[in-house]
GROMACS .gro file of C-alpha atoms in nm:
model
  486
    1MET     CA    1  -0.070   5.100   9.346
    2HIS     CA    2   0.260   4.843   9.213
    3LYS     CA    3   0.237   4.580   8.950
    4ARG     CA    4   0.213   4.304   9.224
    5GLN     CA    5  -0.072   4.399   9.370
    6ILE     CA    6  -0.256   4.444   9.064
    7VAL     CA    7  -0.163   4.101   8.919
    8THR     CA    8  -0.268   3.968   9.278
    9VAL     CA    9  -0.600   4.122   9.314
   10MET     CA   10  -0.683   4.000   8.956
   11GLY     CA   11  -0.559   3.645   9.082
   12LEU     CA   12  -0.791   3.626   9.364
   13ALA     CA   13  -1.067   3.773   9.173
   14PHE     CA   14  -1.014   3.520   8.909
   15PHE     CA   15  -1.017   3.225   9.163
   16VAL     CA   16  -1.285   3.298   9.415
   17ALA     CA   17  -1.484   3.302   9.086
   18CYS     CA   18  -1.357   3.002   8.913
   19SER     CA   19  -1.327   2.795   9.173
   20THR     CA   20  -1.696   2.856   9.294
   21LEU     CA   21  -1.781   2.789   8.944
   22LEU     CA   22  -1.605   2.464   8.984
   23LEU     CA   23  -1.786   2.370   9.291
   24SER     CA   24  -2.094   2.418   9.126
   25ALA     CA   25  -2.009   2.189   8.868
   26ASN     CA   26  -1.886   1.923   9.073
   27ALA     CA   27  -2.242   1.971   9.244
   28ALA     CA   28  -2.424   1.938   8.896
   29ASP     CA   29  -2.237   1.594   8.835
   30LYS     CA   30  -2.339   1.497   9.225
   31THR     CA   31  -2.747   1.641   9.163
   32GLU     CA   32  -2.776   1.444   8.835
   33THR     CA   33  -2.794   1.085   9.005
   34VAL     CA   34  -2.942   1.204   9.281
   35SER     CA   35  -3.234   1.318   9.038
   36LYS     CA   36  -3.210   1.012   8.866
   37GLU     CA   37  -3.242   0.835   9.152
   38ALA     CA   38  -3.487   1.016   9.332
   39GLY     CA   39  -3.782   1.120   9.064
   40LYS     CA   40  -3.902   1.436   9.079
   41SER     CA   41  -4.048   1.481   9.404
   42ALA     CA   42  -3.984   1.880   9.571
   43GLU     CA   43  -3.809   1.714   9.857
   44LYS     CA   44  -3.571   1.565   9.622
   45ILE     CA   45  -3.544   1.916   9.405
   46ALA     CA   46  -3.347   2.089   9.682
   47PRO     CA   47  -3.011   2.006   9.639
   48GLN     CA   48  -3.074   2.123   9.277
   49LYS     CA   49  -3.124   2.466   9.427
   50ARG     CA   50  -2.869   2.501   9.652
   51ILE     CA   51  -2.644   2.423   9.349
   52GLN     CA   52  -2.797   2.719   9.179
   53PHE     CA   53  -2.712   2.922   9.397
   54GLU     CA   54  -2.376   2.876   9.347
   55GLN     CA   55  -2.396   2.890   9.021
   56ASP     CA   56  -2.546   3.259   9.097
   57LYS     CA   57  -2.221   3.333   9.308
   58ALA     CA   58  -2.032   3.235   9.059
   59LYS     CA   59  -2.212   3.473   8.823
   60ALA     CA   60  -2.149   3.741   9.080
   61HIS     CA   61  -1.829   3.709   9.146
   62MET     CA   62  -1.770   3.745   8.781
   63GLN     CA   63  -1.919   4.030   8.756
   64GLU     CA   64  -1.738   4.189   9.047
   65LEU     CA   65  -1.428   4.099   8.837
   66GLU     CA   66  -1.536   4.277   8.487
   67GLU     CA   67  -1.602   4.558   8.689
   68ARG     CA   68  -1.259   4.550   8.873
   69MET     CA   69  -1.087   4.499   8.577
   70PHE     CA   70  -1.278   4.852   8.403
   71ARG     CA   71  -1.204   5.001   8.745
   72LEU     CA   72  -0.819   4.953   8.766
   73SER     CA   73  -0.707   5.008   8.376
   74LYS     CA   74  -0.852   5.388   8.433
   75LEU     CA   75  -0.672   5.452   8.772
   76ILE     CA   76  -0.378   5.348   8.628
   77GLN     CA   77  -0.409   5.446   8.303
   78GLU     CA   78  -0.108   5.664   8.311
   79SER     CA   79   0.136   5.493   8.548
   80GLN     CA   80   0.139   5.199   8.409
   81PRO     CA   81   0.003   5.133   8.069
   82GLU     CA   82   0.077   4.836   8.020
   83ASP     CA   83  -0.092   4.678   8.304
   84ALA     CA   84  -0.396   4.910   8.212
   85ALA     CA   85  -0.390   4.723   7.840
   86ARG     CA   86  -0.355   4.411   8.009
   87LEU     CA   87  -0.670   4.444   8.191
   88LEU     CA   88  -0.872   4.594   7.928
   89LEU     CA   89  -0.807   4.305   7.724
   90GLY     CA   90  -0.869   4.091   7.973
   91LEU     CA   91  -1.202   4.298   7.966
   92ARG     CA   92  -1.279   4.244   7.644
   93LYS     CA   93  -1.188   3.908   7.633
   94ALA     CA   94  -1.460   3.797   7.859
   95ARG     CA   95  -1.712   4.009   7.712
   96GLU     CA   96  -1.641   3.888   7.373
   97GLN     CA   97  -1.702   3.544   7.480
   98LEU     CA   98  -1.979   3.615   7.712
   99ILE     CA   99  -1.834   3.414   8.021
  100LEU     CA  100  -2.099   3.645   8.222
  101ASP     CA  101  -2.406   3.534   7.991
  102ARG     CA  102  -2.335   3.182   7.928
  103MET     CA  103  -2.292   3.147   8.360
  104GLY     CA  104  -2.646   3.346   8.361
  105GLU     CA  105  -2.834   3.055   8.104
  106ALA     CA  106  -2.622   2.768   8.269
  107SER     CA  107  -2.844   2.899   8.641
  108LYS     CA  108  -3.155   2.869   8.421
  109MET     CA  109  -3.082   2.530   8.311
  110LEU     CA  110  -3.006   2.438   8.674
  111ASP     CA  111  -3.357   2.587   8.750
  112ASN     CA  112  -3.492   2.364   8.472
  113LEU     CA  113  -3.359   2.074   8.632
  114LYS     CA  114  -3.115   2.023   8.243
  115LEU     CA  115  -2.861   1.909   8.441
  116ASP     CA  116  -2.674   1.715   8.165
  117GLN     CA  117  -2.635   2.077   7.945
  118ALA     CA  118  -2.586   2.246   8.232
  119ASN     CA  119  -2.270   2.012   8.383
  120LYS     CA  120  -2.111   2.078   7.945
  121GLU     CA  121  -2.189   2.450   7.951
  122GLN     CA  122  -2.017   2.499   8.317
  123LYS     CA  123  -1.757   2.273   8.206
  124GLU     CA  124  -1.690   2.492   7.847
  125ILE     CA  125  -1.687   2.836   8.109
  126LEU     CA  126  -1.419   2.701   8.304
  127VAL     CA  127  -1.189   2.692   7.993
  128LEU     CA  128  -1.279   3.020   7.868
  129LEU     CA  129  -1.211   3.111   8.256
  130GLU     CA  130  -0.857   2.944   8.275
  131GLU     CA  131  -0.810   3.070   7.951
  132LEU     CA  132  -0.885   3.413   8.091
  133LYS     CA  133  -0.653   3.382   8.349
  134LYS     CA  134  -0.303   3.286   8.154
  135LEU     CA  135  -0.429   3.646   7.982
  136LEU     CA  136  -0.444   3.833   8.302
  137LEU     CA  137  -0.113   3.646   8.472
  138THR     CA  138   0.102   3.634   8.139
  139ALA     CA  139   0.450   3.799   8.222
  140ASP     CA  140   0.426   3.838   7.837
  141ILE     CA  141   0.155   4.103   7.758
  142GLY     CA  142   0.297   4.240   7.487
  143LEU     CA  143   0.265   3.969   7.273
  144GLU     CA  144  -0.064   3.900   7.424
  145LEU     CA  145  -0.097   4.269   7.296
  146LYS     CA  146  -0.023   4.249   6.929
  147LEU     CA  147  -0.168   3.934   6.859
  148GLU     CA  148  -0.506   4.055   6.940
  149GLN     CA  149  -0.425   4.358   6.768
  150LEU     CA  150  -0.321   4.090   6.453
  151ARG     CA  151  -0.690   3.958   6.474
  152LYS     CA  152  -0.851   4.259   6.524
  153LEU     CA  153  -0.647   4.352   6.153
  154ILE     CA  154  -0.696   4.054   5.987
  155ASN     CA  155  -1.089   4.121   6.079
  156SER     CA  156  -1.086   4.510   5.951
  157ARG     CA  157  -0.902   4.326   5.640
  158GLU     CA  158  -1.186   4.066   5.590
  159THR     CA  159  -1.464   4.372   5.691
  160LEU     CA  160  -1.314   4.628   5.385
  161ASN     CA  161  -1.254   4.268   5.146
  162LYS     CA  162  -1.660   4.235   5.148
  163LEU     CA  163  -1.725   4.623   5.162
  164LEU     CA  164  -1.504   4.685   4.828
  165LYS     CA  165  -1.766   4.384   4.655
  166LYS     CA  166  -2.024   4.643   4.807
  167GLU     CA  167  -1.923   4.881   4.671
  168GLU     CA  168  -1.846   4.726   4.313
  169LEU     CA  169  -2.175   4.586   4.334
  170GLN     CA  170  -2.307   4.919   4.350
  171LEU     CA  171  -2.136   5.055   4.070
  172SER     CA  172  -2.204   4.819   3.889
  173SER     CA  173  -2.587   4.879   3.944
  174THR     CA  174  -2.557   5.263   3.879
  175LEU     CA  175  -2.395   5.193   3.575
  176ASP     CA  176  -2.712   4.978   3.462
  177GLN     CA  177  -2.937   5.205   3.545
  178GLN     CA  178  -2.749   5.526   3.351
  179LYS     CA  179  -2.798   5.300   3.013
  180LYS     CA  180  -3.170   5.240   3.127
  181GLU     CA  181  -3.238   5.671   3.200
  182GLY     CA  182  -3.287   5.468   3.546
  183ASN     CA  183  -3.639   5.534   3.767
  184LYS     CA  184  -3.659   5.731   4.064
  185GLU     CA  185  -3.705   5.436   4.292
  186GLU     CA  186  -3.424   5.193   4.146
  187LEU     CA  187  -3.214   5.507   4.229
  188LYS     CA  188  -3.297   5.562   4.599
  189ALA     CA  189  -3.269   5.194   4.652
  190LEU     CA  190  -2.955   5.263   4.522
  191GLU     CA  191  -2.892   5.550   4.720
  192THR     CA  192  -2.962   5.407   5.059
  193SER     CA  193  -2.757   5.079   4.980
  194GLU     CA  194  -2.445   5.370   4.889
  195GLN     CA  195  -2.505   5.502   5.279
  196ARG     CA  196  -2.495   5.198   5.433
  197ASN     CA  197  -2.161   5.179   5.274
  198GLN     CA  198  -2.035   5.467   5.410
  199LYS     CA  199  -2.183   5.443   5.701
  200SER     CA  200  -1.938   5.106   5.690
  201ALA     CA  201  -1.604   5.240   5.555
  202GLU     CA  202  -1.637   5.529   5.865
  203ASN     CA  203  -1.700   5.253   6.134
  204LEU     CA  204  -1.337   5.071   5.976
  205GLU     CA  205  -1.192   5.375   5.972
  206GLN     CA  206  -1.273   5.432   6.328
  207GLN     CA  207  -1.207   5.110   6.479
  208LEU     CA  208  -0.862   5.090   6.217
  209ARG     CA  209  -0.746   5.428   6.386
  210GLU     CA  210  -0.621   5.239   6.777
  211PHE     CA  211  -0.377   5.152   6.630
  212GLY     CA  212  -0.185   5.472   6.549
  213ALA     CA  213   0.060   5.598   6.356
  214GLY     CA  214   0.081   5.295   6.135
  215SER     CA  215  -0.245   5.291   6.000
  216LYS     CA  216  -0.248   5.643   5.934
  217GLY     CA  217  -0.255   5.582   5.551
  218ILE     CA  218  -0.493   5.348   5.571
  219CYS     CA  219  -0.736   5.578   5.801
  220ASN     CA  220  -0.671   5.814   5.482
  221SER     CA  221  -0.811   5.591   5.252
  222LEU     CA  222  -1.111   5.537   5.456
  223ALA     CA  223  -1.197   5.879   5.527
  224GLY     CA  224  -1.158   5.918   5.126
  225ALA     CA  225  -1.334   5.627   5.034
  226GLY     CA  226  -1.632   5.745   5.247
  227LYS     CA  227  -1.650   6.133   5.126
  228CYS     CA  228  -1.616   6.022   4.761
  229MET     CA  229  -1.945   5.770   4.827
  230GLY     CA  230  -2.137   6.072   5.020
  231GLY     CA  231  -2.093   6.232   4.646
  232ALA     CA  232  -2.221   5.944   4.532
  233CYS     CA  233  -2.556   5.934   4.782
  234LYS     CA  234  -2.630   6.294   4.699
  235SER     CA  235  -2.599   6.244   4.317
  236LEU     CA  236  -2.804   5.929   4.321
  237GLY     CA  237  -3.039   6.154   4.595
  238ALA     CA  238  -3.080   6.394   4.293
  239SER     CA  239  -3.153   6.049   4.032
  240LYS     CA  240  -2.793   6.179   3.855
  241PRO     CA  241  -2.627   5.814   3.795
  242LYS     CA  242  -2.345   5.899   3.580
  243PRO     CA  243  -2.174   6.137   3.825
  244ALA     CA  244  -2.275   5.898   4.105
  245SER     CA  245  -2.067   5.597   3.891
  246LYS     CA  246  -1.749   5.892   3.865
  247ASN     CA  247  -1.782   5.877   4.272
  248GLN     CA  248  -1.773   5.537   4.319
  249LYS     CA  249  -1.521   5.449   4.079
  250LYS     CA  250  -1.278   5.713   4.283
  251ALA     CA  251  -1.462   5.511   4.651
  252ILE     CA  252  -1.296   5.176   4.511
  253GLU     CA  253  -0.971   5.345   4.398
  254GLN     CA  254  -0.994   5.461   4.806
  255LEU     CA  255  -1.107   5.110   4.914
  256SER     CA  256  -0.834   4.886   4.738
  257LYS     CA  257  -0.553   5.159   4.842
  258ALA     CA  258  -0.681   5.070   5.189
  259GLN     CA  259  -0.686   4.699   5.139
  260LEU     CA  260  -0.289   4.712   5.026
  261GLU     CA  261  -0.226   4.924   5.320
  262THR     CA  262  -0.448   4.713   5.560
  263LYS     CA  263  -0.261   4.384   5.441
  264LYS     CA  264   0.076   4.593   5.452
  265LEU     CA  265   0.072   4.625   5.815
  266GLU     CA  266  -0.096   4.265   5.887
  267ASP     CA  267   0.252   4.160   5.709
  268GLN     CA  268   0.453   4.369   5.931
  269LEU     CA  269   0.256   4.285   6.242
  270ARG     CA  270   0.355   3.925   6.203
  271SER     CA  271   0.726   4.046   6.121
  272GLU     CA  272   0.746   4.126   6.489
  273VAL     CA  273   0.555   3.866   6.689
  274GLU     CA  274   0.662   3.589   6.453
  275ALA     CA  275   1.032   3.433   6.683
  276LEU     CA  276   0.842   3.541   7.010
  277VAL     CA  277   0.573   3.336   6.885
  278ARG     CA  278   0.766   3.064   6.758
  279GLN     CA  279   0.947   3.006   7.066
  280ARG     CA  280   0.600   2.955   7.280
  281VAL     CA  281   0.500   2.707   7.030
  282MET     CA  282   0.779   2.533   7.092
  283ASP     CA  283   0.778   2.540   7.493
  284GLN     CA  284   0.366   2.466   7.387
  285LEU     CA  285   0.476   2.123   7.187
  286GLN     CA  286   0.737   2.037   7.483
  287ASP     CA  287   0.493   2.050   7.749
  288MET     CA  288   0.268   1.854   7.499
  289ILE     CA  289   0.551   1.557   7.543
  290THR     CA  290   0.563   1.599   7.893
  291GLN     CA  291   0.240   1.557   7.917
  292GLN     CA  292   0.134   1.307   7.728
  293LYS     CA  293   0.460   1.107   7.903
  294GLN     CA  294   0.313   1.117   8.242
  295ILE     CA  295  -0.023   1.013   8.089
  296ARG     CA  296   0.189   0.731   7.930
  297ASP     CA  297   0.304   0.571   8.230
  298VAL     CA  298   0.068   0.606   8.441
  299THR     CA  299  -0.173   0.380   8.171
  300THR     CA  300   0.162   0.129   8.156
  301LYS     CA  301   0.123   0.120   8.602
  302LEU     CA  302  -0.241   0.097   8.562
  303GLN     CA  303  -0.285  -0.199   8.301
  304ASP     CA  304  -0.269  -0.504   8.479
  305ARG     CA  305  -0.514  -0.403   8.703
  306VAL     CA  306  -0.737  -0.281   8.403
  307ALA     CA  307  -0.744  -0.597   8.269
  308GLN     CA  308  -0.790  -0.793   8.563
  309LYS     CA  309  -1.124  -0.529   8.580
  310GLN     CA  310  -1.014  -0.337   8.905
  311LYS     CA  311  -1.321  -0.055   8.955
  312GLN     CA  312  -1.055   0.158   9.118
  313ALA     CA  313  -0.831   0.067   8.797
  314LEU     CA  314  -1.087   0.154   8.503
  315ALA     CA  315  -1.183   0.487   8.734
  316ALA     CA  316  -0.869   0.561   8.761
  317VAL     CA  317  -0.792   0.576   8.387
  318ARG     CA  318  -1.093   0.767   8.271
  319ARG     CA  319  -0.958   0.994   8.513
  320LEU     CA  320  -0.678   1.054   8.273
  321SER     CA  321  -0.882   1.181   7.970
  322VAL     CA  322  -0.919   1.488   8.207
  323SER     CA  323  -0.546   1.548   8.142
  324GLU     CA  324  -0.514   1.444   7.775
  325GLU     CA  325  -0.784   1.722   7.666
  326LYS     CA  326  -0.583   1.958   7.863
  327ILE     CA  327  -0.306   1.848   7.572
  328ILE     CA  328  -0.573   1.829   7.337
  329GLY     CA  329  -0.635   2.204   7.428
  330LEU     CA  330  -0.213   2.320   7.432
  331CYS     CA  331  -0.215   2.161   7.029
  332MET     CA  332  -0.508   2.394   6.929
  333GLU     CA  333  -0.369   2.664   7.091
  334ALA     CA  334  -0.056   2.593   6.932
  335ILE     CA  335  -0.279   2.529   6.619
  336GLU     CA  336  -0.472   2.853   6.612
  337LEU     CA  337  -0.076   3.072   6.665
  338CYS     CA  338   0.007   2.961   6.358
  339GLU     CA  339  -0.231   2.975   6.176
  340LEU     CA  340  -0.288   3.340   6.301
  341THR     CA  341   0.119   3.442   6.200
  342GLN     CA  342   0.176   3.226   5.941
  343PHE     CA  343   0.500   3.158   5.982
  344SER     CA  344   0.490   2.806   5.909
  345LEU     CA  345   0.263   2.621   5.610
  346VAL     CA  346   0.294   2.258   5.709
  347LEU     CA  347   0.273   2.321   6.105
  348PRO     CA  348  -0.118   2.339   6.189
  349ILE     CA  349  -0.156   2.056   5.963
  350ALA     CA  350   0.064   1.844   6.092
  351LEU     CA  351  -0.037   1.943   6.438
  352GLY     CA  352  -0.419   1.851   6.311
  353ALA     CA  353  -0.290   1.547   6.242
  354VAL     CA  354  -0.145   1.492   6.599
  355GLN     CA  355  -0.443   1.581   6.783
  356GLU     CA  356  -0.637   1.350   6.574
  357GLN     CA  357  -0.461   1.101   6.755
  358MET     CA  358  -0.478   1.250   7.096
  359GLU     CA  359  -0.875   1.247   7.041
  360PHE     CA  360  -0.839   0.882   6.936
  361VAL     CA  361  -0.625   0.797   7.271
  362ASN     CA  362  -0.865   1.010   7.473
  363GLU     CA  363  -1.144   0.830   7.393
  364GLY     CA  364  -1.008   0.506   7.448
  365LEU     CA  365  -0.912   0.706   7.774
  366LEU     CA  366  -1.320   0.748   7.816
  367HIS     CA  367  -1.396   0.348   7.786
  368SER     CA  368  -1.111   0.272   8.043
  369LYS     CA  369  -0.884   0.164   7.800
  370ALA     CA  370  -0.544   0.041   7.896
  371ASP     CA  371  -0.404  -0.203   7.710
  372LYS     CA  372  -0.103  -0.249   7.465
  373GLU     CA  373  -0.287  -0.045   7.204
  374MET     CA  374  -0.346   0.270   7.410
  375ILE     CA  375  -0.004   0.276   7.537
  376ASN     CA  376   0.152   0.262   7.183
  377ASP     CA  377  -0.107   0.454   7.072
  378GLN     CA  378   0.065   0.694   7.325
  379ARG     CA  379   0.385   0.662   7.279
  380GLN     CA  380   0.330   0.746   6.879
  381ILE     CA  381   0.193   1.104   6.987
  382GLU     CA  382   0.546   1.166   7.180
  383LYS     CA  383   0.737   1.064   6.911
  384ASP     CA  384   0.512   1.279   6.656
  385LEU     CA  385   0.529   1.581   6.878
  386GLN     CA  386   0.901   1.519   6.862
  387ALA     CA  387   0.985   1.531   6.557
  388LEU     CA  388   0.801   1.834   6.500
  389LEU     CA  389   0.972   1.947   6.761
  390ASP     CA  390   1.285   1.864   6.629
  391ALA     CA  391   1.191   2.053   6.318
  392MET     CA  392   1.116   2.346   6.472
  393ILE     CA  393   1.443   2.388   6.634
  394GLU     CA  394   1.632   2.353   6.300
  395ALA     CA  395   1.411   2.614   6.114
  396SER     CA  396   1.529   2.868   6.425
  397ARG     CA  397   1.826   2.805   6.374
  398PRO     CA  398   1.936   3.169   6.236
  399SER     CA  399   2.079   3.256   5.841
  400ASN     CA  400   2.335   3.436   5.722
  401LYS     CA  401   2.614   3.429   5.479
  402GLN     CA  402   2.846   3.305   5.721
  403GLY     CA  403   2.724   3.053   5.894
  404GLY     CA  404   2.469   2.893   5.642
  405GLY     CA  405   2.112   2.846   5.539
  406GLN     CA  406   2.086   3.139   5.302
  407CYS     CA  407   2.009   3.068   4.922
  408LYS     CA  408   2.211   3.292   4.726
  409GLY     CA  409   1.882   3.358   4.507
  410CYS     CA  410   1.582   3.420   4.712
  411LYS     CA  411   1.801   3.517   5.015
  412GLY     CA  412   1.563   3.301   5.215
  413ASN     CA  413   1.600   3.111   5.493
  414ARG     CA  414   1.723   2.744   5.390
  415ASN     CA  415   1.639   2.645   5.706
  416LYS     CA  416   1.297   2.727   5.723
  417LEU     CA  417   1.249   2.548   5.405
  418LEU     CA  418   1.406   2.229   5.508
  419ALA     CA  419   1.256   2.227   5.842
  420GLU     CA  420   0.844   2.263   5.593
  421VAL     CA  421   1.027   1.959   5.421
  422LYS     CA  422   1.069   1.791   5.731
  423MET     CA  423   0.741   1.816   5.897
  424LEU     CA  424   0.558   1.743   5.564
  425ARG     CA  425   0.796   1.402   5.513
  426TRP     CA  426   0.685   1.332   5.829
  427MET     CA  427   0.299   1.408   5.765
  428GLN     CA  428   0.320   1.193   5.438
  429TYR     CA  429   0.505   0.867   5.648
  430SER     CA  430   0.244   0.943   5.910
  431VAL     CA  431  -0.022   0.879   5.680
  432HIS     CA  432   0.121   0.585   5.487
  433GLN     CA  433   0.163   0.417   5.894
  434ARG     CA  434  -0.223   0.491   5.954
  435THR     CA  435  -0.293   0.362   5.633
  436GLU     CA  436  -0.083   0.047   5.730
  437ARG     CA  437  -0.257  -0.037   6.063
  438LEU     CA  438  -0.587   0.022   5.913
  439ASP     CA  439  -0.508  -0.255   5.638
  440GLN     CA  440  -0.439  -0.472   5.935
  441GLN     CA  441  -0.718  -0.426   6.154
  442ILE     CA  442  -0.945  -0.510   5.816
  443ASP     CA  443  -0.749  -0.806   5.746
  444LYS     CA  444  -0.831  -0.904   6.137
  445LYS     CA  445  -1.204  -0.801   6.127
  446GLN     CA  446  -1.067  -0.532   6.437
  447ILE     CA  447  -1.296  -0.245   6.301
  448SER     CA  448  -1.619  -0.200   6.227
  449GLU     CA  449  -1.807  -0.057   5.944
  450THR     CA  450  -1.879   0.301   6.017
  451ALA     CA  451  -1.548   0.361   6.195
  452LEU     CA  452  -1.373   0.222   5.891
  453GLN     CA  453  -1.507   0.481   5.681
  454GLU     CA  454  -1.439   0.736   5.889
  455ARG     CA  455  -1.093   0.673   5.925
  456ILE     CA  456  -1.077   0.619   5.518
  457ASN     CA  457  -1.206   1.007   5.472
  458LEU     CA  458  -0.979   1.144   5.786
  459LEU     CA  459  -0.646   0.949   5.575
  460THR     CA  460  -0.761   1.065   5.264
  461THR     CA  461  -0.839   1.474   5.392
  462ARG     CA  462  -0.475   1.415   5.528
  463GLN     CA  463  -0.288   1.299   5.205
  464ARG     CA  464  -0.491   1.571   4.984
  465GLU     CA  465  -0.377   1.867   5.266
  466ILE     CA  466  -0.028   1.694   5.199
  467ASP     CA  467  -0.083   1.749   4.806
  468THR     CA  468  -0.175   2.115   4.811
  469ILE     CA  469   0.090   2.220   5.051
  470THR     CA  470   0.328   2.057   4.863
  471ALA     CA  471   0.247   2.201   4.528
  472ARG     CA  472   0.244   2.553   4.749
  473LEU     CA  473   0.552   2.481   4.909
  474HIS     CA  474   0.668   2.391   4.509
  475SER     CA  475   0.552   2.745   4.400
  476MET     CA  476   0.743   2.986   4.691
  477THR     CA  477   1.042   2.817   4.660
  478CYS     CA  478   1.355   2.935   4.396
  479PRO     CA  479   1.558   2.733   4.141
  480ASP     CA  480   1.803   2.799   4.359
  481CYS     CA  481   1.673   2.694   4.675
  482LEU     CA  482   1.609   2.366   4.522
  483THR     CA  483   1.946   2.277   4.383
  484GLY     CA  484   2.074   2.390   4.751
  485GLY     CA  485   2.273   2.656   4.640
  486GLU     CA  486   2.389   2.951   4.914
   0.00000   0.00000   0.00000
């Protein structure tokens, strides 16, 4: 089967599942209105049953989609490994996010006439389906696979850190027993705990084997740790804490080695994807700017009609919140990518500040607000996003001895540092502006006590983040970077 055919089949399967669910979600809105007006008579419950039937159809389509992804991945594993990996990644995502189970839960909510809950659940499922669609149809599956590997590697390192702490606790307890000439019951409990640690090391080794040659050293270290833990188990079972503690020390050494090797592989993966992720985030920023401008244009056109309380205009403004939520979703994706790949210290925090403003705008749109203040807030979001995009473009400029931008001391890219500082300056200016605006609202008594405290808390959090990041940037910067020497 050719690549185009595979993508078409998966796209169609997704479309059927998604469109059916969307129909169900829209019908749920209608049923809620009918239910409120009609009470609980058997005759009036009939629409709810029809909606539940549509929900069950959506679940069946989703189950078929998962089965197709699995079967196709097996069929094309040798001839088209990239597409096979795409399908398996999609399947894994769908199962991790429990999409099928959540569809079943939505059906139960409909059966119990919990329409508000069902509607909310359906909307959340639609978001997950949209993410799955992007994954299945993305052109750059290589990047997606590496990002997924990076996520797994981070989770594995966190599991490894916990295992190391547990083994250190085991050693401490064993040494205590050694001093006391411990009793058999306590040593038996330690043996059981050691067996759990050994099992965890073996499971972690199996998980990391999928990284291939790159994880060979990590797997060898984990295998060595597991072997030492096995030796400790035997000694503890024989009531011999002294040789057990020696094995535990060796296990800790092996786990520490695996920890360092895992971090090294993690950094290597980040380095491989940095340029691609940076470009994707820049594209997302541009998309957010474009979409925010479109929302502002529509808001501006509706301003006068909203002021006149025209029902159609008020409804049109409320519908704009759907578009604003999509921008918020893009912003959250960009933040997740930044935090995952760690190519910038400042950008995820800066985007978080912009997201807060988007959420305030979204709340206003939901309440049909389309006045001058709303339009100014939307325009400010555009300016903020553009400022961050400009800083990223500057950070993307290559550094070399001939072209400039390379620090003569640490040989690092000073363009990146300058971009970080610019974003940090923008953040401080943004906090300053928002503080001034809050002062004006207080003077004019335009804000409630609850809203005032909420804004103060947000501004306090942002200021602390700026202080923390400034200190981190300073600690990571060499004297030549600070003086501007090239």
